[in-house]
Short mmCIF file of N, CA, C and O in Angstrom, two decimals:
data_model
loop_
_atom_site.label_atom_id
_atom_site.label_comp_id
_atom_site.label_asym_id
_atom_site.label_seq_id
_atom_site.Cartn_x
_atom_site.Cartn_y
_atom_site.Cartn_z
N MET M 1 90.06 24.50 -18.74
CA MET M 1 91.55 24.63 -19.37
C MET M 1 92.06 25.90 -18.53
O MET M 1 91.24 26.97 -18.52
N LEU M 2 93.28 25.85 -18.08
CA LEU M 2 93.90 26.94 -17.48
C LEU M 2 95.12 27.39 -18.04
O LEU M 2 95.96 26.76 -18.60
N ASN M 3 95.00 28.62 -18.60
CA ASN M 3 96.48 29.16 -19.21
C ASN M 3 96.94 30.45 -18.46
O ASN M 3 96.16 30.95 -17.81
N PHE M 4 98.26 30.63 -18.35
CA PHE M 4 98.90 31.82 -17.66
C PHE M 4 100.01 32.34 -18.06
O PHE M 4 100.66 31.47 -18.90
N VAL M 5 100.20 33.52 -17.76
CA VAL M 5 101.57 33.97 -18.13
C VAL M 5 101.96 35.11 -16.96
O VAL M 5 101.19 35.61 -16.26
N SER M 6 103.34 35.00 -16.83
CA SER M 6 103.98 35.71 -15.81
C SER M 6 104.13 36.99 -16.44
O SER M 6 104.91 37.31 -17.36
N VAL M 7 103.96 38.16 -15.62
CA VAL M 7 103.99 39.42 -15.89
C VAL M 7 104.64 40.40 -14.58
O VAL M 7 104.02 40.12 -13.63
N GLU M 8 105.71 40.73 -14.98
CA GLU M 8 106.59 41.38 -13.74
C GLU M 8 105.79 42.67 -13.53
O GLU M 8 105.49 43.35 -14.17
N SER M 9 105.68 42.79 -12.35
CA SER M 9 105.35 43.92 -11.37
C SER M 9 103.96 44.36 -12.08
O SER M 9 103.74 45.49 -12.02
N SER M 10 103.09 43.20 -12.07
CA SER M 10 101.52 43.37 -12.49
C SER M 10 100.83 43.59 -11.39
O SER M 10 99.76 43.87 -11.26
N GLY M 11 101.36 43.47 -10.11
CA GLY M 11 100.63 43.44 -8.86
C GLY M 11 99.81 42.19 -8.65
O GLY M 11 100.12 40.88 -9.26
N PRO M 12 98.66 42.29 -8.14
CA PRO M 12 97.85 40.85 -7.95
C PRO M 12 97.33 40.10 -9.20
O PRO M 12 97.45 40.88 -10.32
N CYS M 13 97.13 38.85 -8.98
CA CYS M 13 96.95 38.22 -10.20
C CYS M 13 95.53 38.64 -10.90
O CYS M 13 94.65 39.16 -10.20
N ARG M 14 95.59 38.62 -12.35
CA ARG M 14 94.30 39.14 -13.09
C ARG M 14 93.59 37.79 -13.60
O ARG M 14 94.58 36.95 -14.22
N VAL M 15 92.42 37.82 -13.87
CA VAL M 15 91.68 36.45 -14.45
C VAL M 15 90.91 36.86 -15.51
O VAL M 15 90.07 37.88 -15.26
N GLY M 16 90.70 36.12 -16.50
CA GLY M 16 90.00 36.22 -17.46
C GLY M 16 89.20 35.09 -18.13
O GLY M 16 89.70 33.87 -17.64
N PHE M 17 87.94 35.21 -18.28
CA PHE M 17 87.08 33.92 -18.54
C PHE M 17 86.52 33.98 -20.06
O PHE M 17 86.16 34.81 -20.80
N ILE M 18 86.57 32.61 -20.70
CA ILE M 18 86.42 32.30 -21.93
C ILE M 18 85.25 31.39 -21.86
O ILE M 18 85.70 30.39 -21.61
N VAL M 19 83.98 31.56 -22.17
CA VAL M 19 83.13 30.91 -22.24
C VAL M 19 82.23 30.80 -23.71
O VAL M 19 81.64 31.81 -23.85
N SER M 20 82.71 29.85 -24.83
CA SER M 20 82.19 30.26 -25.94
C SER M 20 80.67 29.59 -26.23
O SER M 20 80.16 28.97 -25.43
N ARG M 21 80.03 29.97 -27.34
CA ARG M 21 78.73 29.58 -27.63
C ARG M 21 78.52 28.14 -27.60
O ARG M 21 77.49 27.61 -27.86
N HIS M 22 79.66 27.19 -27.94
CA HIS M 22 79.53 25.97 -27.92
C HIS M 22 79.03 25.36 -26.58
O HIS M 22 78.86 24.18 -26.71
N ILE M 23 79.29 25.99 -25.60
CA ILE M 23 78.89 25.57 -24.34
C ILE M 23 77.34 25.64 -24.33
O ILE M 23 76.77 24.78 -23.83
N GLY M 24 76.68 26.43 -24.76
CA GLY M 24 75.24 26.24 -24.65
C GLY M 24 74.66 28.08 -24.74
O GLY M 24 75.40 28.93 -25.52
N GLY M 25 73.39 28.33 -24.56
CA GLY M 25 72.79 29.49 -24.80
C GLY M 25 73.41 30.65 -24.01
O GLY M 25 74.27 30.23 -22.91
N ALA M 26 72.93 31.66 -23.85
CA ALA M 26 73.58 32.98 -23.04
C ALA M 26 73.40 32.59 -21.63
O ALA M 26 74.25 32.85 -20.67
N VAL M 27 72.10 32.11 -21.10
CA VAL M 27 71.91 31.70 -19.69
C VAL M 27 72.81 30.87 -19.21
O VAL M 27 73.17 30.74 -17.96
N VAL M 28 73.08 29.75 -19.95
CA VAL M 28 74.11 28.57 -19.63
C VAL M 28 75.59 29.33 -19.48
O VAL M 28 76.12 29.01 -18.43
N ARG M 29 75.73 29.92 -20.36
CA ARG M 29 77.17 30.55 -20.18
C ARG M 29 77.64 31.60 -19.25
O ARG M 29 78.45 31.21 -18.34
N ASN M 30 76.32 32.16 -19.03
CA ASN M 30 76.63 33.17 -17.98
C ASN M 30 76.64 32.42 -16.41
O ASN M 30 77.22 32.83 -15.87
N ARG M 31 75.93 31.31 -16.50
CA ARG M 31 75.83 30.61 -14.95
C ARG M 31 77.31 29.87 -15.06
O ARG M 31 77.67 29.93 -13.72
N VAL M 32 77.87 29.53 -15.87
CA VAL M 32 79.12 28.68 -15.78
C VAL M 32 80.31 30.11 -15.42
O VAL M 32 81.01 29.79 -14.60
N ARG M 33 80.08 31.27 -16.08
CA ARG M 33 81.00 32.30 -15.86
C ARG M 33 80.72 32.67 -14.53
O ARG M 33 81.54 33.30 -13.76
N ARG M 34 79.40 32.89 -13.84
CA ARG M 34 79.34 33.25 -12.81
C ARG M 34 79.87 32.44 -11.62
O ARG M 34 80.73 32.63 -10.58
N GLY M 35 79.87 31.04 -11.96
CA GLY M 35 80.58 30.05 -10.98
C GLY M 35 81.71 30.14 -10.92
O GLY M 35 82.33 30.26 -9.80
N LEU M 36 82.49 30.48 -11.99
CA LEU M 36 83.96 30.39 -12.13
C LEU M 36 84.33 31.90 -11.51
O LEU M 36 85.38 31.68 -10.76
N ARG M 37 83.73 32.80 -11.90
CA ARG M 37 84.01 34.22 -10.82
C ARG M 37 83.95 34.30 -9.54
O ARG M 37 84.97 34.68 -8.90
N GLU M 38 82.86 33.50 -9.04
CA GLU M 38 82.88 33.33 -7.67
C GLU M 38 83.88 32.56 -7.09
O GLU M 38 84.55 32.87 -5.94
N ILE M 39 84.26 31.27 -7.59
CA ILE M 39 85.40 30.58 -7.11
C ILE M 39 86.77 31.47 -7.10
O ILE M 39 87.43 31.39 -6.17
N VAL M 40 86.92 32.39 -8.15
CA VAL M 40 88.23 33.00 -8.18
C VAL M 40 88.15 33.86 -7.05
O VAL M 40 89.02 34.37 -6.51
N ARG M 41 86.93 34.61 -7.10
CA ARG M 41 86.76 35.62 -5.74
C ARG M 41 87.26 34.99 -4.64
O ARG M 41 87.95 35.71 -3.69
N ARG M 42 86.41 33.85 -4.14
CA ARG M 42 86.99 33.34 -2.82
C ARG M 42 88.05 32.85 -2.73
O ARG M 42 88.87 32.79 -1.49
N HIS M 43 88.88 32.49 -3.82
CA HIS M 43 90.55 32.18 -3.53
C HIS M 43 91.47 33.01 -4.27
O HIS M 43 92.49 32.66 -4.54
N GLN M 44 91.13 34.21 -4.26
CA GLN M 44 91.84 35.29 -4.69
C GLN M 44 93.25 35.48 -4.29
O GLN M 44 94.22 35.80 -4.65
N HIS M 45 93.14 35.41 -2.74
CA HIS M 45 94.51 35.46 -1.82
C HIS M 45 95.21 34.42 -1.81
O HIS M 45 96.37 34.36 -1.58
N ASP M 46 94.77 33.19 -2.79
CA ASP M 46 95.78 31.87 -2.87
C ASP M 46 96.35 31.90 -4.19
O ASP M 46 97.26 31.26 -4.07
N PHE M 47 96.02 32.81 -4.77
CA PHE M 47 96.98 33.03 -6.26
C PHE M 47 98.26 33.64 -5.84
O PHE M 47 98.26 34.80 -5.33
N ARG M 48 99.39 33.29 -6.57
CA ARG M 48 100.60 34.07 -6.47
C ARG M 48 100.43 35.46 -7.39
O ARG M 48 99.69 35.66 -8.13
N ASN M 49 101.07 36.44 -6.72
CA ASN M 49 100.98 37.80 -7.56
C ASN M 49 101.80 37.58 -8.89
O ASN M 49 102.81 36.83 -9.00
N GLY M 50 101.48 38.53 -9.71
CA GLY M 50 102.28 38.68 -10.97
C GLY M 50 101.99 37.64 -12.21
O GLY M 50 102.69 37.44 -12.95
N PHE M 51 100.91 37.10 -11.99
CA PHE M 51 100.28 36.20 -13.25
C PHE M 51 99.05 36.83 -13.76
O PHE M 51 98.18 37.28 -13.02
N TRP M 52 98.87 36.35 -15.09
CA TRP M 52 97.58 36.83 -15.59
C TRP M 52 96.94 35.60 -16.16
O TRP M 52 97.74 34.75 -16.60
N ILE M 53 95.72 35.18 -15.74
CA ILE M 53 95.38 34.03 -15.82
C ILE M 53 94.20 33.82 -16.81
O ILE M 53 93.34 34.85 -16.62
N VAL M 54 94.12 32.74 -17.67
CA VAL M 54 92.97 32.76 -18.55
C VAL M 54 92.18 31.50 -18.24
O VAL M 54 92.91 30.39 -18.46
N LEU M 55 90.77 31.30 -17.91
CA LEU M 55 90.14 30.07 -17.98
C LEU M 55 89.25 30.02 -19.11
O LEU M 55 88.35 30.76 -19.48
N VAL M 56 89.46 28.94 -19.62
CA VAL M 56 88.75 28.67 -20.76
C VAL M 56 87.71 27.33 -20.31
O VAL M 56 87.70 26.45 -19.94
N ALA M 57 86.21 27.85 -20.39
CA ALA M 57 85.47 26.60 -19.96
C ALA M 57 85.13 25.53 -21.17
O ALA M 57 85.03 26.05 -22.03
N ARG M 58 84.92 24.38 -20.81
CA ARG M 58 84.76 23.38 -21.75
C ARG M 58 83.19 22.91 -21.38
O ARG M 58 82.53 23.11 -20.43
N ARG M 59 82.64 22.08 -22.39
CA ARG M 59 81.30 21.56 -22.34
C ARG M 59 81.09 20.88 -21.01
O ARG M 59 79.88 21.16 -20.41
N ASP M 60 82.10 20.16 -20.34
CA ASP M 60 81.73 19.32 -18.93
C ASP M 60 81.54 20.44 -18.14
O ASP M 60 80.88 20.04 -16.73
N ALA M 61 81.94 21.93 -18.15
CA ALA M 61 81.39 22.61 -17.05
C ALA M 61 79.94 23.08 -16.83
O ALA M 61 79.46 23.36 -15.85
N VAL M 62 79.26 22.60 -17.89
CA VAL M 62 77.72 22.88 -17.57
C VAL M 62 77.22 21.97 -16.84
O VAL M 62 76.24 22.33 -15.93
N SER M 63 77.56 20.74 -16.82
CA SER M 63 76.93 19.76 -15.98
C SER M 63 77.48 19.56 -14.51
O SER M 63 76.96 18.93 -13.79
N ALA M 64 78.67 20.29 -14.45
CA ALA M 64 79.59 20.00 -13.12
C ALA M 64 78.98 20.90 -12.06
O ALA M 64 78.24 22.14 -12.66
N SER M 65 79.08 20.54 -10.82
CA SER M 65 78.64 21.15 -9.89
C SER M 65 79.56 22.21 -9.26
O SER M 65 80.48 22.35 -9.75
N TYR M 66 79.27 23.20 -8.52
CA TYR M 66 80.03 24.09 -8.02
C TYR M 66 81.19 23.71 -7.24
O TYR M 66 82.38 24.27 -7.75
N HIS M 67 81.18 22.67 -6.70
CA HIS M 67 82.26 22.07 -5.68
C HIS M 67 83.12 21.27 -6.83
O HIS M 67 84.36 21.29 -6.64
N GLU M 68 82.69 20.77 -7.93
CA GLU M 68 83.60 20.13 -8.75
C GLU M 68 84.37 21.17 -9.63
O GLU M 68 85.42 20.81 -9.96
N LEU M 69 83.55 22.26 -9.96
CA LEU M 69 84.10 23.47 -10.60
C LEU M 69 85.39 23.78 -9.70
O LEU M 69 86.77 24.03 -10.29
N GLU M 70 85.15 24.07 -8.70
CA GLU M 70 86.29 24.60 -7.55
C GLU M 70 87.36 23.47 -7.48
O GLU M 70 88.46 23.91 -7.72
N HIS M 71 86.93 22.42 -7.44
CA HIS M 71 88.14 21.21 -6.97
C HIS M 71 89.03 21.21 -8.59
O HIS M 71 90.21 21.36 -8.26
N GLU M 72 88.48 21.30 -9.60
CA GLU M 72 89.06 21.24 -10.54
C GLU M 72 89.92 22.66 -10.99
O GLU M 72 91.21 22.51 -11.58
N LEU M 73 89.38 23.61 -10.68
CA LEU M 73 90.11 24.84 -10.96
C LEU M 73 91.16 24.82 -9.93
O LEU M 73 92.40 25.25 -10.30
N LEU M 74 91.13 24.52 -8.80
CA LEU M 74 92.36 24.49 -7.71
C LEU M 74 93.58 23.60 -8.07
O LEU M 74 94.59 23.53 -7.92
N ARG M 75 92.93 22.32 -8.53
CA ARG M 75 94.02 21.23 -9.22
C ARG M 75 94.81 21.83 -10.32
O ARG M 75 95.90 21.57 -10.34
N LEU M 76 94.17 22.39 -11.08
CA LEU M 76 94.99 22.95 -12.19
C LEU M 76 95.83 24.24 -11.92
O LEU M 76 96.83 24.16 -12.27
N ALA M 77 95.35 24.90 -10.88
CA ALA M 77 96.24 25.89 -10.44
C ALA M 77 97.30 25.30 -9.70
O ALA M 77 98.52 25.78 -9.72
N ARG M 78 97.06 24.36 -8.72
CA ARG M 78 98.36 23.77 -8.02
C ARG M 78 99.40 22.91 -9.06
O ARG M 78 100.42 23.30 -9.02
N ARG M 79 98.68 22.43 -10.10
CA ARG M 79 99.45 21.84 -11.20
C ARG M 79 100.28 22.83 -11.90
O ARG M 79 101.61 22.65 -12.25
N ALA M 80 99.99 23.95 -12.00
CA ALA M 80 100.50 25.25 -12.80
C ALA M 80 101.52 25.87 -11.73
O ALA M 80 102.26 26.78 -12.12
N SER M 81 101.51 25.57 -10.64
CA SER M 81 102.30 26.18 -9.46
C SER M 81 102.05 27.62 -9.31
O SER M 81 102.94 28.47 -9.07
N ILE M 82 100.84 28.03 -9.55
CA ILE M 82 100.33 29.44 -9.24
C ILE M 82 99.70 29.68 -7.91
O ILE M 82 99.08 30.67 -7.62
N LEU M 83 99.53 28.61 -7.13
CA LEU M 83 98.84 28.87 -5.78
C LEU M 83 100.07 29.20 -4.82
O LEU M 83 101.08 28.50 -4.84
N LEU M 84 99.87 29.68 -3.76
CA LEU M 84 100.60 29.95 -2.58
C LEU M 84 100.93 28.67 -1.74
O LEU M 84 100.12 27.86 -1.67
#
C-alpha cells in the first residue's frame, strides 16, 4: 500500500516503510524492508520532488520476489502520479 502527501519546498521525496509484526518475525520483516528500501534507492530519481511517501507492506510481500515487489511499487507510484 502506498500513501503520500505533497509537501511544498521539501526537496527530494522522502520515503518511510511500515512492516508490522503481522507480516512475520524480525528476520522476515527486515528482509521485506531491505527489499523495499533497495527498490526505492534504485528508482529514487524517478520520483517527483516535494512528496513524502509511506509504504505499508502487506502479507503478500513476504512471498513476493524482488521483481514482483518492484513492479507493484512502480505501478502504485504511476497510479498516484508521483513518477516523473
